[in-house]
mmCIF file of C-alpha atoms in Angstrom:
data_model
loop_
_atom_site.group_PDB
_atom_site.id
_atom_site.type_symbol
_atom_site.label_atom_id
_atom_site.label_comp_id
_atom_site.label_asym_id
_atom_site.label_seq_id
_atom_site.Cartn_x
_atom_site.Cartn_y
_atom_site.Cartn_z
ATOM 1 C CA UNK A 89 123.433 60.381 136.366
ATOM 2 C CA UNK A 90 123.765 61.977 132.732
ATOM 3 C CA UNK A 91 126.849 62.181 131.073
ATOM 4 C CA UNK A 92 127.766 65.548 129.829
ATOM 5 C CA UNK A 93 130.156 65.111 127.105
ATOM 6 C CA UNK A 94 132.678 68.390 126.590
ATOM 7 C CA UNK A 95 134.197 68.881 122.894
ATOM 8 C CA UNK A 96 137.276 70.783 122.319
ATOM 9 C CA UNK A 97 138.478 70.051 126.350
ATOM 10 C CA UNK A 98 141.950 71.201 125.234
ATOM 11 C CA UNK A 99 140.801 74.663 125.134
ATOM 12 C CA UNK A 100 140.935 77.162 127.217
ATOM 13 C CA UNK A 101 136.983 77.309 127.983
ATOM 14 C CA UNK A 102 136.476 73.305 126.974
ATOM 15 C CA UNK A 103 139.383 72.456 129.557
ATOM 16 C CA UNK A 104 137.248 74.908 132.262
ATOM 17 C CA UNK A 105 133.596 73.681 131.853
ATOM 18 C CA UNK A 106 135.524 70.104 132.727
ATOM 19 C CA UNK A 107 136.847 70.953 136.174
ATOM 20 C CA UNK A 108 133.977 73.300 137.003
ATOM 21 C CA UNK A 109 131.257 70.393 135.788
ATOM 22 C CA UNK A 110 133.192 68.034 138.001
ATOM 23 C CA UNK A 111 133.679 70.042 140.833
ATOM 24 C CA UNK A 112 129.660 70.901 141.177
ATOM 25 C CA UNK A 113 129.658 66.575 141.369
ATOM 26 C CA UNK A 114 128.183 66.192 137.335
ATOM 27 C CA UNK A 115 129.133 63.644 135.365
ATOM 28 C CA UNK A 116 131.837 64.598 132.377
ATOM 29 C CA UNK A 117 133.824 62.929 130.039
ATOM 30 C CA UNK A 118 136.560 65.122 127.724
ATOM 31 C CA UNK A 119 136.818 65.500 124.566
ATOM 32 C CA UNK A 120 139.449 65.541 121.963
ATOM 33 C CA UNK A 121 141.161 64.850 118.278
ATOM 34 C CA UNK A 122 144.099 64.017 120.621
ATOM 35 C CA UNK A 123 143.046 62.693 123.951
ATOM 36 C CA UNK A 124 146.019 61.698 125.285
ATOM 37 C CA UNK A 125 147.376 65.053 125.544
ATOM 38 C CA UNK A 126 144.052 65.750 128.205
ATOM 39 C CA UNK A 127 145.314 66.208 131.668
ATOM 40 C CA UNK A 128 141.273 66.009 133.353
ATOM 41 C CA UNK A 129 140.379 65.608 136.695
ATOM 42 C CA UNK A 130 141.302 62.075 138.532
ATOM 43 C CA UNK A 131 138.191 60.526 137.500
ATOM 44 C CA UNK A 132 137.501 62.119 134.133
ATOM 45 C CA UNK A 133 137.847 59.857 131.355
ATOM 46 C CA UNK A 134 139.585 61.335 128.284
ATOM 47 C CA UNK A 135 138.088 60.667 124.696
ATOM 48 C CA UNK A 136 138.801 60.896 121.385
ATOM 49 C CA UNK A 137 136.158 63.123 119.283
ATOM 50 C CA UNK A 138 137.548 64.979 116.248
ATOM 51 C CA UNK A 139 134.813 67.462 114.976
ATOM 52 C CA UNK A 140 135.696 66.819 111.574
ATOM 53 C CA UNK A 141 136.108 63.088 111.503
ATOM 54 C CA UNK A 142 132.344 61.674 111.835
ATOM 55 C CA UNK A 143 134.187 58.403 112.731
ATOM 56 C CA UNK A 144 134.993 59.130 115.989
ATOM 57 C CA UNK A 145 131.242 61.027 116.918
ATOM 58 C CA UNK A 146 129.557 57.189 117.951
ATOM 59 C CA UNK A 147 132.506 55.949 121.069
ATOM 60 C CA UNK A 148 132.767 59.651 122.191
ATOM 61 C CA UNK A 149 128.842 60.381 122.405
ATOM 62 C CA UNK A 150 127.544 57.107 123.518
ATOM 63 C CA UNK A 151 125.850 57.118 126.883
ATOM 64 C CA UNK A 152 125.642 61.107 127.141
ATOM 65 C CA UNK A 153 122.631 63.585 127.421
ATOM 66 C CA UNK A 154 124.057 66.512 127.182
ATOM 67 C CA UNK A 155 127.286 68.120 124.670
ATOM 68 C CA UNK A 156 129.166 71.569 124.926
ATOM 69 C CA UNK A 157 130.133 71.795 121.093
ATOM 70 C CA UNK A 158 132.873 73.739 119.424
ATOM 71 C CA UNK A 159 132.183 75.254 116.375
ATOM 72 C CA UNK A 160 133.255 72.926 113.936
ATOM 73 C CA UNK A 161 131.253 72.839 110.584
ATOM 74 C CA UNK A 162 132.956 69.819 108.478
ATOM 75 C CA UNK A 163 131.102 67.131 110.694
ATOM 76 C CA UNK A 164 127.842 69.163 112.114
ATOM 77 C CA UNK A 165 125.240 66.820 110.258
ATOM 78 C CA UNK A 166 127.089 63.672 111.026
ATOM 79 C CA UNK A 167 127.638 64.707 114.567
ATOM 80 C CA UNK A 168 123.799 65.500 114.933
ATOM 81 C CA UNK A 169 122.644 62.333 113.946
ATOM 82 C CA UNK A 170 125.282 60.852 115.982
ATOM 83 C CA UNK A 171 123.713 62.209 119.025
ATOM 84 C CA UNK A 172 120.267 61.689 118.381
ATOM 85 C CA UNK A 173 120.837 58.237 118.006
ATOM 86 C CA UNK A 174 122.756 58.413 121.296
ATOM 87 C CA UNK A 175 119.800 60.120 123.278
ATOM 88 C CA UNK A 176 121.431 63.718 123.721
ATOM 89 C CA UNK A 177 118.699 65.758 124.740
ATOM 90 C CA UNK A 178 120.485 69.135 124.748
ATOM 91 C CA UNK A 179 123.762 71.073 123.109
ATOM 92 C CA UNK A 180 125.537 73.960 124.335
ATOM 93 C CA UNK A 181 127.006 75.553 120.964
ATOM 94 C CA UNK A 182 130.057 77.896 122.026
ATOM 95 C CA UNK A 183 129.348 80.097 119.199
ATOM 96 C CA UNK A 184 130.540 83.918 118.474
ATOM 97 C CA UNK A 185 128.746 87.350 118.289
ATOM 98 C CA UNK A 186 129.765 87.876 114.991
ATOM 99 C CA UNK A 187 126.478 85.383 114.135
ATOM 100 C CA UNK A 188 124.779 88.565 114.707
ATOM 101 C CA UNK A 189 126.279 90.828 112.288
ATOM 102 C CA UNK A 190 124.075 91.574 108.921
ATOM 103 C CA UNK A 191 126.848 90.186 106.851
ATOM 104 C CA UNK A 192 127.527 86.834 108.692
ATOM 105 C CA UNK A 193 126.870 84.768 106.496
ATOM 106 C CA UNK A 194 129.725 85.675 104.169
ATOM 107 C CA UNK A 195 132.257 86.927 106.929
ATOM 108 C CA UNK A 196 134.806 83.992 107.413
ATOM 109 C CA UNK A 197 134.698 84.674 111.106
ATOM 110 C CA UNK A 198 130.794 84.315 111.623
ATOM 111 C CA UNK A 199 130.311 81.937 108.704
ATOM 112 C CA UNK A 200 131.240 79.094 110.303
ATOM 113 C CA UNK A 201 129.662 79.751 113.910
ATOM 114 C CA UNK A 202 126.349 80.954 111.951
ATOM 115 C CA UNK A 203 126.382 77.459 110.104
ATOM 116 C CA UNK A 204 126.494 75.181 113.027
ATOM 117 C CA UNK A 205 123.879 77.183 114.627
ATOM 118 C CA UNK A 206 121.658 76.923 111.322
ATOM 119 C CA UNK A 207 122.190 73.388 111.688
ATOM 120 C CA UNK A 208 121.590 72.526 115.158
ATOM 121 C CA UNK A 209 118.208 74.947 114.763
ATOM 122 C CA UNK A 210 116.838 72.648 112.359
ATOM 123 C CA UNK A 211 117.538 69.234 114.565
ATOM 124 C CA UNK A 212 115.384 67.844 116.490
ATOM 125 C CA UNK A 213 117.720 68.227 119.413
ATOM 126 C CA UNK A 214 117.291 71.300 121.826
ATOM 127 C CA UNK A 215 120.072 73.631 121.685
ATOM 128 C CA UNK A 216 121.382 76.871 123.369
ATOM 129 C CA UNK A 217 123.994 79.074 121.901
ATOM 130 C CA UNK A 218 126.598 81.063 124.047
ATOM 131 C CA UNK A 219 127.957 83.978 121.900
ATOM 132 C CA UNK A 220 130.535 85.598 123.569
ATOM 133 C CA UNK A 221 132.568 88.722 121.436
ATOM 134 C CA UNK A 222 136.369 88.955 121.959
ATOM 135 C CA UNK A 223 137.895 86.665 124.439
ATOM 136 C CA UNK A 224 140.574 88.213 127.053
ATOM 137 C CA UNK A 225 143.042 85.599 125.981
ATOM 138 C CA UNK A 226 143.284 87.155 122.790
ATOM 139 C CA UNK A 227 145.799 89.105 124.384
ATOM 140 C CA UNK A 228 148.299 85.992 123.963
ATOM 141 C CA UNK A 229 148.584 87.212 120.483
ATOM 142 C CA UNK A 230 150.598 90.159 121.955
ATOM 143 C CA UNK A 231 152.854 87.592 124.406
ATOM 144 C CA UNK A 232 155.529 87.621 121.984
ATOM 145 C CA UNK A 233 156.121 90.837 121.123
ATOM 146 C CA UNK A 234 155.774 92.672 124.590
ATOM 147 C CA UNK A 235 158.448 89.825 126.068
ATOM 148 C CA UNK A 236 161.019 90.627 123.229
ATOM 149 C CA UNK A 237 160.552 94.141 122.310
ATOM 150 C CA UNK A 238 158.478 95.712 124.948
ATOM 151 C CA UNK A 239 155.696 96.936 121.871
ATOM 152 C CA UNK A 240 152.916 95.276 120.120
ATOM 153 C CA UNK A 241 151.800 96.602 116.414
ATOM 154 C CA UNK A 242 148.420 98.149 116.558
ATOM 155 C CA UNK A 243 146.514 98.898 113.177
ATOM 156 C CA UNK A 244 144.212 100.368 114.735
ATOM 157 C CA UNK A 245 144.864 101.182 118.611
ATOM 158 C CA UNK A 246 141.375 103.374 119.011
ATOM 159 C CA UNK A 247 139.647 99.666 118.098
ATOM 160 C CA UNK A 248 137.143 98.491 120.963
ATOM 161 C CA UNK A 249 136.064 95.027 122.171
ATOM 162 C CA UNK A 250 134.642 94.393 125.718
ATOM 163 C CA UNK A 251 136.839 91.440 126.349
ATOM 164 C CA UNK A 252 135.476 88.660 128.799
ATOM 165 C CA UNK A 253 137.519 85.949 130.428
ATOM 166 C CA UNK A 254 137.574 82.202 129.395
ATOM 167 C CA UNK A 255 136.231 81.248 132.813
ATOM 168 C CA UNK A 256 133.206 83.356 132.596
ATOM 169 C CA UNK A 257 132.360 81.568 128.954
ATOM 170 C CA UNK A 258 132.731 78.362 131.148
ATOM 171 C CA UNK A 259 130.536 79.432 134.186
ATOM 172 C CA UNK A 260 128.058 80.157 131.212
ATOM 173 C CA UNK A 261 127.677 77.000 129.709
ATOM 174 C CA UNK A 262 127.978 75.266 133.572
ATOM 175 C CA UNK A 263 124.624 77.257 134.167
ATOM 176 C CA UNK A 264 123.142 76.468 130.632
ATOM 177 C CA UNK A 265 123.803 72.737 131.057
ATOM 178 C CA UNK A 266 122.236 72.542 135.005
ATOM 179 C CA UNK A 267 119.033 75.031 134.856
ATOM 180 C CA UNK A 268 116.600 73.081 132.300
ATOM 181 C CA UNK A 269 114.899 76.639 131.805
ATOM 182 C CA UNK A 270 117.749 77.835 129.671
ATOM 183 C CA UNK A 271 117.687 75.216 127.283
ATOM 184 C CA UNK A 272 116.652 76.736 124.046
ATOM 185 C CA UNK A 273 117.864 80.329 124.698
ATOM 186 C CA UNK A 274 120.716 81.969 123.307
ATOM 187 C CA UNK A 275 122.874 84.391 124.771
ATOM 188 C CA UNK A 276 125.110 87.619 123.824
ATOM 189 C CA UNK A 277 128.168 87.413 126.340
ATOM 190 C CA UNK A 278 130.426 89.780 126.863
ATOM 191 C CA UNK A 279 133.333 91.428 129.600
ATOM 192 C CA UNK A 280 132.094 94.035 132.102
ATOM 193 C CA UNK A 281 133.657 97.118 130.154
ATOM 194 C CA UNK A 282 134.497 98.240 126.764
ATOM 195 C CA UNK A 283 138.378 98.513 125.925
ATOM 196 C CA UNK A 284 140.083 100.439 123.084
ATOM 197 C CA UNK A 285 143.406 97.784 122.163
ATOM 198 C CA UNK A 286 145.959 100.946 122.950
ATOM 199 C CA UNK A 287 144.149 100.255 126.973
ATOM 200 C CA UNK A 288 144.353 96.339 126.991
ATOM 201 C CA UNK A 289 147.979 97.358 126.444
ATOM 202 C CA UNK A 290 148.712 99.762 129.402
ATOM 203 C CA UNK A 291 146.375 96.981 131.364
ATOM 204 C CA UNK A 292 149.115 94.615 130.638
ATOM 205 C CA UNK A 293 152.254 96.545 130.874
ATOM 206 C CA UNK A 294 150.726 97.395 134.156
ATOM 207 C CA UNK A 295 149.942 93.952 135.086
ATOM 208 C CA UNK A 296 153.581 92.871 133.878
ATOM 209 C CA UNK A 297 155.309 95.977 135.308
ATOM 210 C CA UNK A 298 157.197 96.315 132.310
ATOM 211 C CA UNK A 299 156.550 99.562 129.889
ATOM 212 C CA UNK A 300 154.713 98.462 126.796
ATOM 213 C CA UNK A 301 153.926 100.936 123.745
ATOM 214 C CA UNK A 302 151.678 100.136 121.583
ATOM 215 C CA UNK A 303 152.857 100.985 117.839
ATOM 216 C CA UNK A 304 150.183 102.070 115.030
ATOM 217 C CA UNK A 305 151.124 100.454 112.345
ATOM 218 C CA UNK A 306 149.014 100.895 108.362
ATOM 219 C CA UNK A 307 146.508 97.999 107.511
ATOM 220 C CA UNK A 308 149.383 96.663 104.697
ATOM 221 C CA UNK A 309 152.071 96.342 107.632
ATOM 222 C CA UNK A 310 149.918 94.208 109.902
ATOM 223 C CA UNK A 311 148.932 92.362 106.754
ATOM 224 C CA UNK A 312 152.270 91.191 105.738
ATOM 225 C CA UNK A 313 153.273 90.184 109.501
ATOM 226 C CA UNK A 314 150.980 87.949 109.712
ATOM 227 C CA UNK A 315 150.199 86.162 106.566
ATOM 228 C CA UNK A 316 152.831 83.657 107.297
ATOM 229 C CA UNK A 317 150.379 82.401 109.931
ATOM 230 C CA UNK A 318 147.062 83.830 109.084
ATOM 231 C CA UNK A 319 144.527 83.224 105.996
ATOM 232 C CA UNK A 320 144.203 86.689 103.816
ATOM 233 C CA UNK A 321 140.426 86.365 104.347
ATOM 234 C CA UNK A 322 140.558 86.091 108.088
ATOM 235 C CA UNK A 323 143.025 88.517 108.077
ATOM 236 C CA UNK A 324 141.558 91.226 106.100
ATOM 237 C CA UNK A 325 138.026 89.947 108.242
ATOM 238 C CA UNK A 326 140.129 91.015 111.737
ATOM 239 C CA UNK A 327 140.721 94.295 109.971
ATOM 240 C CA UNK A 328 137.272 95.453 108.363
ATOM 241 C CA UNK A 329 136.157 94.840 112.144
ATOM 242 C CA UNK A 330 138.721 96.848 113.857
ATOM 243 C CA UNK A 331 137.868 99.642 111.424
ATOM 244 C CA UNK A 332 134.891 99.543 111.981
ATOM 245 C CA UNK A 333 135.108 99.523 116.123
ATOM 246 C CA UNK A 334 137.650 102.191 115.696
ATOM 247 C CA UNK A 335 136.448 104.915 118.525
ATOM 248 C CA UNK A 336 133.129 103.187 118.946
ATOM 249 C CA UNK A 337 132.655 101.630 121.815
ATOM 250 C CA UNK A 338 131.799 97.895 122.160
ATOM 251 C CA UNK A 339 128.355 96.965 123.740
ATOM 252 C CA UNK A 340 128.808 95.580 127.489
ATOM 253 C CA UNK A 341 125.333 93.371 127.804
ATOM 254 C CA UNK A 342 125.439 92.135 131.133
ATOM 255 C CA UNK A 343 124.192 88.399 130.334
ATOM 256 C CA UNK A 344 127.438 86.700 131.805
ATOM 257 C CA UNK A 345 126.155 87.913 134.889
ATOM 258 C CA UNK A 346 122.496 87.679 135.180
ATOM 259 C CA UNK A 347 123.869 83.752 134.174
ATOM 260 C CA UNK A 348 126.774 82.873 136.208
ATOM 261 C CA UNK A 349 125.125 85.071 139.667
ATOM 262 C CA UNK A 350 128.045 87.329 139.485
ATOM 263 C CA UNK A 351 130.075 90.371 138.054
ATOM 264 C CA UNK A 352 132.036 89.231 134.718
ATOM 265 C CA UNK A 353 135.677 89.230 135.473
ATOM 266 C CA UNK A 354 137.828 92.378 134.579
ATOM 267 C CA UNK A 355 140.012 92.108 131.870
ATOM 268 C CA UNK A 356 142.751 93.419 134.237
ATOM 269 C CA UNK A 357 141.660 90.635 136.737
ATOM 270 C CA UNK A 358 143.055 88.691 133.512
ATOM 271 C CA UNK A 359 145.917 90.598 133.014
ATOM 272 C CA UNK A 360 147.049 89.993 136.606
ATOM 273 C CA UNK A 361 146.741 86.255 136.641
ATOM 274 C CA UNK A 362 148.371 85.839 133.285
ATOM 275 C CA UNK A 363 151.263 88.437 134.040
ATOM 276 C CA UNK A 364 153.632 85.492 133.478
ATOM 277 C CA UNK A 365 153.153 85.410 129.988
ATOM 278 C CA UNK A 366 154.185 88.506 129.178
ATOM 279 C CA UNK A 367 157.081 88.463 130.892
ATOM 280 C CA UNK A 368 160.668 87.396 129.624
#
């Protein structure tokens, strides 16, 4: 049976595709820069594959026909000839909407999405790219703040995303990888509805039963909390694309269903299930 061979399988989609490629009875094997912290299903084995480190590509891919790839530019030419030489006959790029913005290219979010997929387009291997926008577990960002002060700093509460849920990205590439008549596509993926950040918020405080307020806050404010953690040019990246989704709503496509057979999940679905994390 071919080996599908899952990159990034600490993740919160990675770590998904696993159990739901096992569960439909495929053969998997996950993937890591630090393998032993892996907890697959019994029968899984656990590899090492750092993205970066082209020394590690040959054990991980060997025997495999099929890879669901991160995103991971330092290592995409090395990794490609890696799993030529390996027979891989198909990748499933998770990459990002933001490939399709005019100005990818030289946005720091796209950049490196858009370059994996210019790279995989010009190998001989077939590849399909999943693009979902804003993930619903973005919301951990706020985890912090709504446990210990019951409000989250918004610098712009009016922007939208249509958030979709982890699991759907996974269901995704699970379809991708068994229907040999996607292979070669690429797809926009997105949550059923679009959501201003001010709503995610009541969603949660809802979901939590807690009172949340969300706190608008000037571009310079939210700049300074967070470049302790955050690179200016992601940072000010985040920003431009809040402004510019500020009271526009986000475009709901509908390709998570027509791939996984059903309705995308809710973001409050999400909120519900992960409730735990936003409480103290």
């Amino acid at each position: 049976m071919p080996t599908t061979l899952v990159t990034g399988s600490r993740g919160r989609v990675g770590s998904a595709l696993v159990r739901l490629l096992h569960g439909a009875g495929h053969d998997v094997r996950a993937a890591s820069r630090s393998p032993e912290q892996l907890t697959p299903p019994a029968g899984v084995p656990a590899v090492a594959c750092d993205l970066s480190d082209p020394a590690t590509f040959a054990a991980a891919l060997d025997g495999t026909d099929s890879v669901f790839l991160y995103a991971e530019p330092a290592g995409i030419d090395a990794f490609l000839s890696h799993a030529e030489a390996a027979g891989v006959t198909h990748v499933v790029l998770l990459s990002s909407s933001a490939v399709l913005a005019p100005d990818a290219a030289d946005n720091p979010i796209a950049a490196p999405h858009l370059a994996v997929e210019q790279a995989l387009a010009a190998s001989p291997v077939t590849a399909t790219f999943l693009r979902p926008g804003a993930f619903a577990g973005n919301a951990h960002q706020w985890a912090h703040p709504i446990r210990t002060q019951g409000a989250v700093d918004l610098p712009y509460p009016g922007s939208h995303t249509s958030p979709i849920d982890e699991t759907d990205v996974a269901e995704a590439a699970l379809a991708v990888l068994a229907d040999p008549g996607l292979r070669g596509s690429a797809h926009h993926l997105t949550g059923p509805e679009t959501l201003t950040a001010a709503e995610q918020i009541e969603i949660l405080a809802k979901a939590t039963g807690r009172p949340v307020t969300a706190h608008a806050v000037s571009r310079t404010a939210w700049l300074e909390s967070v470049s302790p953690f955050m690179p200016a040019p992601l940072a000010g990246a985040l920003l431009d694309y809040w402004a510019d989704s500020d009271g526009v709503p986000a475009l709901v496509t509908g390709e998570t269903e027509r791939l996984t057979g059903r309705p995308a999940r809710t973001f409050t679905a999400w909120a519900e299930a992960n409730a735990a994390a936003f409480r103290p």
